[in-house]
């Protein structure tokens, strides 16, 4: 479990902290209310970033009986999330010092991502016992298909926030080990299957289920979480990507190859590939840049391609000792006798996925047999079609 070094007498050691986030605000608030009821004496902290345009962030502390206190903290560097980070740990320390709180619940504001806040809390010396995203299955597809900027929806956390609704929700969905799922009457089998295929390894617990300290939600909030493993599961080099699946009108295509992409043909196909699925992600390599591991991250009709550092095979042997074991393990699974860990590992998940056409398009972007036979030195001389995109 990831935690900072703390002194034995530090009261923060004795205060478990659970993080509950998600853009589905009604479900998130319901999950927090349920935790407050199920864990007697628990307290929830919430920073409302909606007041940021006025120059402040409003903090609310409440328990099952209602609001205990409110306060304001000024913006830091015109960034509401920065203000949250500056105010959150001191408030948790105050609660820990007062004693008698069996669980502190940090309810994140809509667009705040749980990974960053869980790591801030852990770096403050607290034990994060749960990280949960609240989800309404009926809203899953509308949010993942929403390419609007957060700023357009009044959800930006800073003036420089350029995230979209879709990519923010995707990260909220894919980071935490636990999903609190609403029993939504509007959700159908397709919605629930989409959630299952996007997060097959997540522990799903009902927001509305048996109550009490032993309820599934309370147990998940107090079970403990390995933040390092959660972060590694999102890193492009060793991400735990979904597996092949096809049920209830939803499909996941896993495409894995050991031949490099032709940069020009892949670049020409980006728009079609990006719109082929509601969510796609993974890692890939380009023939003209064989040492660079590229991250593919698409949602809401928008694609982010960026360098995620070197492939392990391109590093000198002496550097391998500095690579985390989880990265070495992931590389071993993909290892090719000629190319090392270089590979194409892309995963596309969507209702009504046109699998055959997508498969053909991806295959057409690889080097042909004659191009492949020309060898790595010839590959490096191919047009650098991605240079402009990577400079953005």
mmCIF file of C-alpha atoms in Angstrom:
data_model
loop_
_atom_site.group_PDB
_atom_site.id
_atom_site.type_symbol
_atom_site.label_atom_id
_atom_site.label_comp_id
_atom_site.label_asym_id
_atom_site.label_seq_id
_atom_site.Cartn_x
_atom_site.Cartn_y
_atom_site.Cartn_z
ATOM 1 C CA UNK A 1 0.000 0.000 0.000
ATOM 2 C CA UNK A 2 1.323 3.413 -0.962
ATOM 3 C CA UNK A 3 1.791 5.766 1.972
ATOM 4 C CA UNK A 4 4.274 8.324 3.161
ATOM 5 C CA UNK A 5 6.539 7.889 6.149
ATOM 6 C CA UNK A 6 4.797 9.167 9.264
ATOM 7 C CA UNK A 7 5.631 9.383 12.943
ATOM 8 C CA UNK A 8 3.953 6.718 15.112
ATOM 9 C CA UNK A 9 2.296 9.402 17.203
ATOM 10 C CA UNK A 10 0.824 11.103 14.143
ATOM 11 C CA UNK A 11 -2.989 10.887 14.524
ATOM 12 C CA UNK A 12 -3.400 10.720 10.741
ATOM 13 C CA UNK A 13 -2.234 7.095 10.901
ATOM 14 C CA UNK A 14 -5.447 6.199 12.741
ATOM 15 C CA UNK A 15 -7.804 7.962 10.312
ATOM 16 C CA UNK A 16 -8.833 5.835 7.306
ATOM 17 C CA UNK A 17 -9.713 7.913 4.243
ATOM 18 C CA UNK A 18 -11.938 6.867 1.344
ATOM 19 C CA UNK A 19 -12.104 8.851 -1.900
ATOM 20 C CA UNK A 20 -15.397 8.948 -3.817
ATOM 21 C CA UNK A 21 -15.501 10.680 -7.192
ATOM 22 C CA UNK A 22 -17.239 10.754 -10.529
ATOM 23 C CA UNK A 23 -18.964 13.071 -12.984
ATOM 24 C CA UNK A 24 -22.301 11.386 -12.213
ATOM 25 C CA UNK A 25 -22.935 13.803 -9.356
ATOM 26 C CA UNK A 26 -26.266 12.450 -8.124
ATOM 27 C CA UNK A 27 -24.947 8.913 -7.819
ATOM 28 C CA UNK A 28 -21.730 10.139 -6.186
ATOM 29 C CA UNK A 29 -23.647 12.126 -3.584
ATOM 30 C CA UNK A 30 -25.939 9.155 -2.938
ATOM 31 C CA UNK A 31 -22.925 6.873 -2.438
ATOM 32 C CA UNK A 32 -21.410 9.298 0.086
ATOM 33 C CA UNK A 33 -24.725 9.604 1.936
ATOM 34 C CA UNK A 34 -24.939 5.831 2.092
ATOM 35 C CA UNK A 35 -21.410 5.569 3.524
ATOM 36 C CA UNK A 36 -22.220 8.182 6.158
ATOM 37 C CA UNK A 37 -25.243 6.109 7.195
ATOM 38 C CA UNK A 38 -23.455 2.759 7.056
ATOM 39 C CA UNK A 39 -20.336 3.798 9.001
ATOM 40 C CA UNK A 40 -21.548 5.504 12.210
ATOM 41 C CA UNK A 41 -19.480 8.559 13.120
ATOM 42 C CA UNK A 42 -17.970 8.931 9.652
ATOM 43 C CA UNK A 43 -17.462 12.407 8.190
ATOM 44 C CA UNK A 44 -17.473 13.618 4.577
ATOM 45 C CA UNK A 45 -15.456 16.523 3.177
ATOM 46 C CA UNK A 46 -16.416 18.163 -0.097
ATOM 47 C CA UNK A 47 -14.774 21.067 -1.916
ATOM 48 C CA UNK A 48 -17.159 22.766 -4.345
ATOM 49 C CA UNK A 49 -15.089 24.080 -7.233
ATOM 50 C CA UNK A 50 -18.142 25.616 -8.867
ATOM 51 C CA UNK A 51 -17.456 28.833 -6.947
ATOM 52 C CA UNK A 52 -13.957 29.145 -8.456
ATOM 53 C CA UNK A 53 -14.955 31.941 -10.902
ATOM 54 C CA UNK A 54 -15.646 34.063 -7.801
ATOM 55 C CA UNK A 55 -12.099 33.394 -6.573
ATOM 56 C CA UNK A 56 -12.835 30.874 -3.821
ATOM 57 C CA UNK A 57 -13.462 27.173 -3.215
ATOM 58 C CA UNK A 58 -16.214 26.303 -0.728
ATOM 59 C CA UNK A 59 -15.506 23.504 1.742
ATOM 60 C CA UNK A 60 -18.310 21.548 3.425
ATOM 61 C CA UNK A 61 -17.877 19.040 6.241
ATOM 62 C CA UNK A 62 -20.898 16.893 7.029
ATOM 63 C CA UNK A 63 -21.938 13.705 8.791
ATOM 64 C CA UNK A 64 -25.079 11.599 8.695
ATOM 65 C CA UNK A 65 -26.926 14.257 10.663
ATOM 66 C CA UNK A 66 -26.149 17.108 8.279
ATOM 67 C CA UNK A 67 -23.609 19.894 7.756
ATOM 68 C CA UNK A 68 -21.060 20.295 10.551
ATOM 69 C CA UNK A 69 -19.132 23.246 9.131
ATOM 70 C CA UNK A 70 -18.462 25.251 6.007
ATOM 71 C CA UNK A 71 -15.562 27.423 4.964
ATOM 72 C CA UNK A 72 -13.820 29.014 2.030
ATOM 73 C CA UNK A 73 -10.299 28.792 0.730
ATOM 74 C CA UNK A 74 -8.866 31.149 -1.899
ATOM 75 C CA UNK A 75 -7.755 29.985 -5.320
ATOM 76 C CA UNK A 76 -4.098 29.069 -5.699
ATOM 77 C CA UNK A 77 -2.510 30.156 -9.000
ATOM 78 C CA UNK A 78 -5.986 30.477 -10.506
ATOM 79 C CA UNK A 79 -6.393 26.704 -10.085
ATOM 80 C CA UNK A 80 -9.300 25.310 -8.095
ATOM 81 C CA UNK A 81 -7.688 21.866 -7.832
ATOM 82 C CA UNK A 82 -4.554 23.486 -6.389
ATOM 83 C CA UNK A 83 -6.691 25.148 -3.727
ATOM 84 C CA UNK A 84 -8.292 21.794 -2.951
ATOM 85 C CA UNK A 85 -4.882 20.171 -2.490
ATOM 86 C CA UNK A 86 -3.709 22.975 -0.196
ATOM 87 C CA UNK A 87 -6.837 22.800 1.988
ATOM 88 C CA UNK A 88 -7.653 19.093 2.046
ATOM 89 C CA UNK A 89 -4.751 17.632 4.039
ATOM 90 C CA UNK A 90 -4.960 20.262 6.832
ATOM 91 C CA UNK A 91 -8.684 19.559 7.169
ATOM 92 C CA UNK A 92 -8.031 15.840 7.371
ATOM 93 C CA UNK A 93 -5.377 16.473 10.018
ATOM 94 C CA UNK A 94 -7.864 18.519 12.004
ATOM 95 C CA UNK A 95 -10.374 15.666 11.897
ATOM 96 C CA UNK A 96 -7.690 13.155 12.862
ATOM 97 C CA UNK A 97 -6.582 15.301 15.784
ATOM 98 C CA UNK A 98 -10.133 15.624 17.089
ATOM 99 C CA UNK A 99 -10.433 11.834 17.189
ATOM 100 C CA UNK A 100 -13.510 9.638 17.155
ATOM 101 C CA UNK A 101 -13.882 9.521 13.346
ATOM 102 C CA UNK A 102 -13.802 5.945 12.009
ATOM 103 C CA UNK A 103 -13.747 7.033 8.359
ATOM 104 C CA UNK A 104 -13.162 10.290 6.502
ATOM 105 C CA UNK A 105 -14.870 10.353 3.107
ATOM 106 C CA UNK A 106 -13.445 12.770 0.547
ATOM 107 C CA UNK A 107 -16.190 13.491 -1.953
ATOM 108 C CA UNK A 108 -14.521 14.916 -5.031
ATOM 109 C CA UNK A 109 -16.091 17.621 -7.146
ATOM 110 C CA UNK A 110 -17.406 16.569 -10.557
ATOM 111 C CA UNK A 111 -14.318 16.804 -12.775
ATOM 112 C CA UNK A 112 -11.630 16.113 -10.153
ATOM 113 C CA UNK A 113 -9.852 12.866 -10.941
ATOM 114 C CA UNK A 114 -9.414 10.358 -8.106
ATOM 115 C CA UNK A 115 -5.818 9.382 -8.907
ATOM 116 C CA UNK A 116 -4.368 12.818 -8.165
ATOM 117 C CA UNK A 117 -6.343 13.308 -4.955
ATOM 118 C CA UNK A 118 -5.693 9.812 -3.601
ATOM 119 C CA UNK A 119 -1.965 10.379 -4.069
ATOM 120 C CA UNK A 120 -2.146 13.807 -2.393
ATOM 121 C CA UNK A 121 -3.900 12.258 0.614
ATOM 122 C CA UNK A 122 -1.377 9.424 0.834
ATOM 123 C CA UNK A 123 1.546 11.858 0.589
ATOM 124 C CA UNK A 124 0.036 13.690 3.576
ATOM 125 C CA UNK A 125 0.567 10.575 5.690
ATOM 126 C CA UNK A 126 -2.938 9.161 5.595
ATOM 127 C CA UNK A 127 -3.951 5.618 4.757
ATOM 128 C CA UNK A 128 -6.267 5.591 1.760
ATOM 129 C CA UNK A 129 -8.553 2.636 2.399
ATOM 130 C CA UNK A 130 -10.798 3.014 -0.625
ATOM 131 C CA UNK A 131 -10.979 4.755 -3.998
ATOM 132 C CA UNK A 132 -14.427 4.611 -5.573
ATOM 133 C CA UNK A 133 -16.038 6.093 -8.662
ATOM 134 C CA UNK A 134 -19.835 6.357 -8.627
ATOM 135 C CA UNK A 135 -21.503 5.379 -11.891
ATOM 136 C CA UNK A 136 -24.987 5.443 -13.381
ATOM 137 C CA UNK A 137 -24.845 2.798 -16.138
ATOM 138 C CA UNK A 138 -27.528 4.641 -18.121
ATOM 139 C CA UNK A 139 -25.200 7.658 -18.400
ATOM 140 C CA UNK A 140 -22.101 5.699 -19.338
ATOM 141 C CA UNK A 141 -22.441 5.967 -23.114
ATOM 142 C CA UNK A 142 -23.597 9.618 -23.177
ATOM 143 C CA UNK A 143 -20.605 10.695 -21.091
ATOM 144 C CA UNK A 144 -18.019 8.628 -22.970
ATOM 145 C CA UNK A 145 -19.353 9.990 -26.259
ATOM 146 C CA UNK A 146 -19.310 13.614 -25.057
ATOM 147 C CA UNK A 147 -16.431 15.492 -26.663
ATOM 148 C CA UNK A 148 -17.331 18.862 -25.103
ATOM 149 C CA UNK A 149 -14.594 20.713 -23.262
ATOM 150 C CA UNK A 150 -15.139 20.794 -19.502
ATOM 151 C CA UNK A 151 -15.031 24.587 -19.705
ATOM 152 C CA UNK A 152 -18.081 24.558 -21.996
ATOM 153 C CA UNK A 153 -19.992 22.697 -19.273
ATOM 154 C CA UNK A 154 -18.747 24.867 -16.400
ATOM 155 C CA UNK A 155 -16.679 21.958 -15.091
ATOM 156 C CA UNK A 156 -13.118 23.155 -15.695
ATOM 157 C CA UNK A 157 -10.881 23.061 -12.626
ATOM 158 C CA UNK A 158 -8.574 25.828 -13.867
ATOM 159 C CA UNK A 159 -8.425 28.468 -16.571
ATOM 160 C CA UNK A 160 -5.923 26.272 -18.413
ATOM 161 C CA UNK A 161 -8.017 23.084 -18.100
ATOM 162 C CA UNK A 162 -8.318 21.650 -21.627
ATOM 163 C CA UNK A 163 -9.831 18.276 -20.725
ATOM 164 C CA UNK A 164 -13.075 17.018 -22.254
ATOM 165 C CA UNK A 165 -16.036 15.367 -20.561
ATOM 166 C CA UNK A 166 -15.263 12.038 -22.245
ATOM 167 C CA UNK A 167 -11.567 11.746 -21.451
ATOM 168 C CA UNK A 168 -12.085 12.929 -17.860
ATOM 169 C CA UNK A 169 -14.849 10.423 -17.248
ATOM 170 C CA UNK A 170 -12.798 7.640 -18.847
ATOM 171 C CA UNK A 171 -9.955 8.215 -16.369
ATOM 172 C CA UNK A 172 -12.393 8.435 -13.453
ATOM 173 C CA UNK A 173 -13.846 5.111 -14.562
ATOM 174 C CA UNK A 174 -10.588 3.267 -15.257
ATOM 175 C CA UNK A 175 -8.414 4.206 -12.263
ATOM 176 C CA UNK A 176 -10.268 3.092 -9.090
ATOM 177 C CA UNK A 177 -10.468 -0.565 -8.090
ATOM 178 C CA UNK A 178 -14.106 -0.114 -6.997
ATOM 179 C CA UNK A 179 -17.175 1.204 -8.821
ATOM 180 C CA UNK A 180 -20.307 2.163 -6.881
ATOM 181 C CA UNK A 181 -23.079 1.394 -9.353
ATOM 182 C CA UNK A 182 -26.568 2.865 -9.218
ATOM 183 C CA UNK A 183 -29.580 0.615 -9.768
ATOM 184 C CA UNK A 184 -30.812 2.855 -12.570
ATOM 185 C CA UNK A 185 -34.224 1.987 -14.058
ATOM 186 C CA UNK A 186 -33.105 3.611 -17.333
ATOM 187 C CA UNK A 187 -30.113 1.269 -17.706
ATOM 188 C CA UNK A 188 -30.464 -1.779 -19.950
ATOM 189 C CA UNK A 189 -28.352 -4.869 -20.593
ATOM 190 C CA UNK A 190 -26.243 -3.014 -23.156
ATOM 191 C CA UNK A 191 -25.364 -0.299 -20.639
ATOM 192 C CA UNK A 192 -24.378 -2.820 -17.981
ATOM 193 C CA UNK A 193 -22.380 -4.878 -20.469
ATOM 194 C CA UNK A 194 -20.513 -1.767 -21.659
ATOM 195 C CA UNK A 195 -19.524 -1.066 -18.063
ATOM 196 C CA UNK A 196 -18.407 -4.662 -17.558
ATOM 197 C CA UNK A 197 -16.281 -4.698 -20.713
ATOM 198 C CA UNK A 198 -14.660 -1.342 -20.007
ATOM 199 C CA UNK A 199 -13.754 -2.332 -16.418
ATOM 200 C CA UNK A 200 -13.745 -6.137 -16.225
ATOM 201 C CA UNK A 201 -11.398 -6.201 -13.211
ATOM 202 C CA UNK A 202 -13.235 -3.564 -11.145
ATOM 203 C CA UNK A 203 -15.175 -4.604 -8.057
ATOM 204 C CA UNK A 204 -18.731 -3.374 -8.615
ATOM 205 C CA UNK A 205 -20.805 -2.677 -5.506
ATOM 206 C CA UNK A 206 -24.383 -1.398 -5.401
ATOM 207 C CA UNK A 207 -25.132 2.074 -4.096
ATOM 208 C CA UNK A 208 -28.501 0.767 -2.961
ATOM 209 C CA UNK A 209 -27.931 -2.543 -1.229
ATOM 210 C CA UNK A 210 -27.956 -4.046 2.257
ATOM 211 C CA UNK A 211 -27.058 -1.393 4.829
ATOM 212 C CA UNK A 212 -24.799 -1.295 7.846
ATOM 213 C CA UNK A 213 -21.100 -1.412 8.538
ATOM 214 C CA UNK A 214 -20.887 -4.717 6.638
ATOM 215 C CA UNK A 215 -22.600 -3.385 3.526
ATOM 216 C CA UNK A 216 -20.702 -3.975 0.256
ATOM 217 C CA UNK A 217 -20.102 -0.233 -0.140
ATOM 218 C CA UNK A 218 -18.782 0.248 3.397
ATOM 219 C CA UNK A 219 -16.599 -2.837 3.090
ATOM 220 C CA UNK A 220 -15.131 -1.490 -0.152
ATOM 221 C CA UNK A 221 -14.429 1.897 1.415
ATOM 222 C CA UNK A 222 -12.523 0.292 4.295
ATOM 223 C CA UNK A 223 -10.860 -2.636 2.495
ATOM 224 C CA UNK A 224 -7.585 -0.913 1.622
ATOM 225 C CA UNK A 225 -6.138 -0.001 -1.766
ATOM 226 C CA UNK A 226 -2.725 -0.301 -3.389
ATOM 227 C CA UNK A 227 -2.216 3.096 -5.027
ATOM 228 C CA UNK A 228 0.969 2.038 -6.789
ATOM 229 C CA UNK A 229 -0.816 -0.884 -8.438
ATOM 230 C CA UNK A 230 -3.750 1.351 -9.404
ATOM 231 C CA UNK A 231 -1.375 3.842 -11.053
ATOM 232 C CA UNK A 232 0.547 1.070 -12.828
ATOM 233 C CA UNK A 233 -2.706 -0.320 -14.212
ATOM 234 C CA UNK A 234 -3.189 2.978 -16.075
ATOM 235 C CA UNK A 235 0.380 3.463 -17.293
ATOM 236 C CA UNK A 236 0.569 2.904 -21.079
ATOM 237 C CA UNK A 237 3.518 0.500 -20.793
ATOM 238 C CA UNK A 238 1.778 -1.910 -18.432
ATOM 239 C CA UNK A 239 -1.914 -0.979 -18.446
ATOM 240 C CA UNK A 240 -4.419 -3.700 -17.622
ATOM 241 C CA UNK A 241 -6.420 -3.419 -20.835
ATOM 242 C CA UNK A 242 -9.799 -5.101 -21.374
ATOM 243 C CA UNK A 243 -10.013 -8.547 -22.945
ATOM 244 C CA UNK A 244 -11.883 -9.745 -26.037
ATOM 245 C CA UNK A 245 -15.645 -9.782 -25.477
ATOM 246 C CA UNK A 246 -18.909 -9.739 -27.394
ATOM 247 C CA UNK A 247 -22.267 -9.709 -25.601
ATOM 248 C CA UNK A 248 -25.550 -7.761 -25.480
ATOM 249 C CA UNK A 249 -24.589 -5.730 -28.552
ATOM 250 C CA UNK A 250 -21.266 -4.555 -27.068
ATOM 251 C CA UNK A 251 -17.894 -5.718 -28.368
ATOM 252 C CA UNK A 252 -14.277 -5.345 -27.349
ATOM 253 C CA UNK A 253 -11.651 -5.928 -30.039
ATOM 254 C CA UNK A 254 -8.116 -6.577 -28.820
ATOM 255 C CA UNK A 255 -5.597 -6.054 -31.619
ATOM 256 C CA UNK A 256 -2.055 -7.261 -30.937
ATOM 257 C CA UNK A 257 0.758 -7.316 -33.501
ATOM 258 C CA UNK A 258 4.568 -7.295 -33.551
ATOM 259 C CA UNK A 259 5.006 -5.433 -36.850
ATOM 260 C CA UNK A 260 5.395 -1.627 -36.810
ATOM 261 C CA UNK A 261 2.951 0.889 -38.224
ATOM 262 C CA UNK A 262 3.718 2.800 -41.387
ATOM 263 C CA UNK A 263 3.559 6.384 -40.051
ATOM 264 C CA UNK A 264 1.822 7.930 -43.088
ATOM 265 C CA UNK A 265 -0.850 5.253 -43.423
ATOM 266 C CA UNK A 266 -1.638 5.272 -39.716
ATOM 267 C CA UNK A 267 -1.825 9.066 -39.649
ATOM 268 C CA UNK A 268 -4.247 9.047 -42.597
ATOM 269 C CA UNK A 269 -6.480 6.564 -40.748
ATOM 270 C CA UNK A 270 -6.562 8.368 -37.378
ATOM 271 C CA UNK A 271 -9.971 9.999 -37.791
ATOM 272 C CA UNK A 272 -11.651 6.757 -38.822
ATOM 273 C CA UNK A 273 -9.951 4.768 -36.069
ATOM 274 C CA UNK A 274 -10.822 7.352 -33.418
ATOM 275 C CA UNK A 275 -14.510 7.278 -34.307
ATOM 276 C CA UNK A 276 -14.675 3.495 -34.656
ATOM 277 C CA UNK A 277 -15.378 2.956 -30.940
ATOM 278 C CA UNK A 278 -16.704 4.894 -27.986
ATOM 279 C CA UNK A 279 -13.460 4.081 -26.144
ATOM 280 C CA UNK A 280 -10.065 2.905 -27.347
ATOM 281 C CA UNK A 281 -6.659 2.856 -25.714
ATOM 282 C CA UNK A 282 -3.350 1.073 -25.648
ATOM 283 C CA UNK A 283 0.250 1.317 -26.817
ATOM 284 C CA UNK A 284 1.826 1.213 -30.261
ATOM 285 C CA UNK A 285 5.042 1.725 -32.201
ATOM 286 C CA UNK A 286 5.916 3.560 -35.399
ATOM 287 C CA UNK A 287 8.469 2.263 -37.857
ATOM 288 C CA UNK A 288 10.266 5.614 -38.106
ATOM 289 C CA UNK A 289 10.583 5.988 -34.298
ATOM 290 C CA UNK A 290 11.256 2.437 -33.097
ATOM 291 C CA UNK A 291 12.567 3.368 -29.640
ATOM 292 C CA UNK A 292 9.466 5.336 -28.560
ATOM 293 C CA UNK A 293 6.446 3.773 -26.869
ATOM 294 C CA UNK A 294 3.368 5.714 -27.924
ATOM 295 C CA UNK A 295 0.162 5.970 -25.903
ATOM 296 C CA UNK A 296 -3.209 5.770 -27.690
ATOM 297 C CA UNK A 297 -6.094 7.317 -25.706
ATOM 298 C CA UNK A 298 -9.407 8.030 -27.454
ATOM 299 C CA UNK A 299 -12.882 8.910 -26.167
ATOM 300 C CA UNK A 300 -15.665 11.210 -27.268
ATOM 301 C CA UNK A 301 -14.404 11.313 -30.848
ATOM 302 C CA UNK A 302 -11.069 12.821 -29.788
ATOM 303 C CA UNK A 303 -7.673 11.134 -29.785
ATOM 304 C CA UNK A 304 -4.616 11.868 -27.676
ATOM 305 C CA UNK A 305 -1.327 10.415 -28.921
ATOM 306 C CA UNK A 306 1.772 11.040 -26.864
ATOM 307 C CA UNK A 307 5.144 9.563 -26.097
ATOM 308 C CA UNK A 308 5.187 7.399 -22.974
ATOM 309 C CA UNK A 309 8.968 7.045 -22.914
ATOM 310 C CA UNK A 310 11.197 4.324 -24.353
ATOM 311 C CA UNK A 311 10.422 0.693 -24.967
ATOM 312 C CA UNK A 312 12.223 -1.458 -22.445
ATOM 313 C CA UNK A 313 14.194 -3.181 -25.196
ATOM 314 C CA UNK A 314 15.722 0.158 -26.229
ATOM 315 C CA UNK A 315 17.240 0.755 -22.772
ATOM 316 C CA UNK A 316 20.772 -0.324 -21.837
ATOM 317 C CA UNK A 317 20.936 -3.370 -19.572
ATOM 318 C CA UNK A 318 22.154 -1.242 -16.659
ATOM 319 C CA UNK A 319 18.906 0.765 -16.713
ATOM 320 C CA UNK A 320 16.664 -2.276 -16.236
ATOM 321 C CA UNK A 321 17.295 -2.338 -12.488
ATOM 322 C CA UNK A 322 15.638 1.088 -12.249
ATOM 323 C CA UNK A 323 12.479 -0.087 -14.014
ATOM 324 C CA UNK A 324 9.569 -1.122 -11.728
ATOM 325 C CA UNK A 325 8.925 -4.879 -11.591
ATOM 326 C CA UNK A 326 5.406 -4.441 -12.986
ATOM 327 C CA UNK A 327 6.879 -2.818 -16.103
ATOM 328 C CA UNK A 328 9.373 -5.653 -16.572
ATOM 329 C CA UNK A 329 6.592 -8.210 -16.125
ATOM 330 C CA UNK A 330 4.427 -6.489 -18.751
ATOM 331 C CA UNK A 331 7.355 -6.390 -21.163
ATOM 332 C CA UNK A 332 8.004 -10.102 -20.639
ATOM 333 C CA UNK A 333 4.422 -10.926 -21.661
ATOM 334 C CA UNK A 334 4.860 -9.036 -24.950
ATOM 335 C CA UNK A 335 8.463 -10.074 -25.624
ATOM 336 C CA UNK A 336 9.390 -10.859 -29.220
ATOM 337 C CA UNK A 337 12.741 -12.455 -30.107
ATOM 338 C CA UNK A 338 13.512 -9.731 -32.653
ATOM 339 C CA UNK A 339 11.647 -6.643 -31.464
ATOM 340 C CA UNK A 340 11.671 -7.079 -27.674
ATOM 341 C CA UNK A 341 8.621 -5.527 -26.029
ATOM 342 C CA UNK A 342 7.750 -3.360 -29.042
ATOM 343 C CA UNK A 343 4.226 -4.206 -30.118
ATOM 344 C CA UNK A 344 0.833 -2.932 -31.158
ATOM 345 C CA UNK A 345 -1.640 -3.489 -28.338
ATOM 346 C CA UNK A 346 -4.814 -1.516 -28.983
ATOM 347 C CA UNK A 347 -8.249 -2.198 -27.509
ATOM 348 C CA UNK A 348 -11.534 -0.859 -28.921
ATOM 349 C CA UNK A 349 -14.810 -1.119 -26.948
ATOM 350 C CA UNK A 350 -18.201 0.018 -28.191
ATOM 351 C CA UNK A 351 -21.798 -0.919 -28.869
ATOM 352 C CA UNK A 352 -22.295 -1.893 -32.525
ATOM 353 C CA UNK A 353 -18.554 -2.193 -33.107
ATOM 354 C CA UNK A 354 -17.790 -3.023 -36.737
ATOM 355 C CA UNK A 355 -15.082 -5.534 -35.899
ATOM 356 C CA UNK A 356 -14.181 -6.794 -39.376
ATOM 357 C CA UNK A 357 -13.822 -3.349 -40.915
ATOM 358 C CA UNK A 358 -11.811 -2.089 -37.942
ATOM 359 C CA UNK A 359 -9.529 -5.121 -38.133
ATOM 360 C CA UNK A 360 -8.915 -4.576 -41.859
ATOM 361 C CA UNK A 361 -8.173 -0.892 -41.351
ATOM 362 C CA UNK A 362 -5.641 -1.568 -38.598
ATOM 363 C CA UNK A 363 -3.925 -4.267 -40.672
ATOM 364 C CA UNK A 364 -3.662 -1.889 -43.628
ATOM 365 C CA UNK A 365 -1.670 0.565 -41.504
ATOM 366 C CA UNK A 366 1.139 -1.914 -40.800
ATOM 367 C CA UNK A 367 4.269 -2.180 -42.924
ATOM 368 C CA UNK A 368 3.771 -4.406 -45.951
ATOM 369 C CA UNK A 369 5.907 -7.511 -46.372
ATOM 370 C CA UNK A 370 8.320 -5.681 -48.693
ATOM 371 C CA UNK A 371 8.526 -2.639 -46.391
ATOM 372 C CA UNK A 372 9.126 -4.878 -43.407
ATOM 373 C CA UNK A 373 11.835 -6.814 -45.234
ATOM 374 C CA UNK A 374 13.723 -3.566 -45.940
ATOM 375 C CA UNK A 375 14.732 -3.479 -42.281
ATOM 376 C CA UNK A 376 14.971 -0.944 -39.432
ATOM 377 C CA UNK A 377 17.387 1.445 -41.160
ATOM 378 C CA UNK A 378 14.978 1.858 -44.063
ATOM 379 C CA UNK A 379 12.054 2.268 -41.646
ATOM 380 C CA UNK A 380 13.752 5.223 -39.967
ATOM 381 C CA UNK A 381 13.805 7.052 -43.306
ATOM 382 C CA UNK A 382 10.024 6.859 -43.717
ATOM 383 C CA UNK A 383 8.154 10.211 -43.585
ATOM 384 C CA UNK A 384 7.764 11.446 -40.001
ATOM 385 C CA UNK A 385 4.012 11.966 -40.307
ATOM 386 C CA UNK A 386 3.404 12.277 -36.554
ATOM 387 C CA UNK A 387 5.882 15.088 -35.843
ATOM 388 C CA UNK A 388 3.263 17.860 -36.022
ATOM 389 C CA UNK A 389 0.745 15.964 -33.883
ATOM 390 C CA UNK A 390 3.352 15.215 -31.197
ATOM 391 C CA UNK A 391 4.390 18.863 -30.964
ATOM 392 C CA UNK A 392 0.889 19.955 -29.887
#
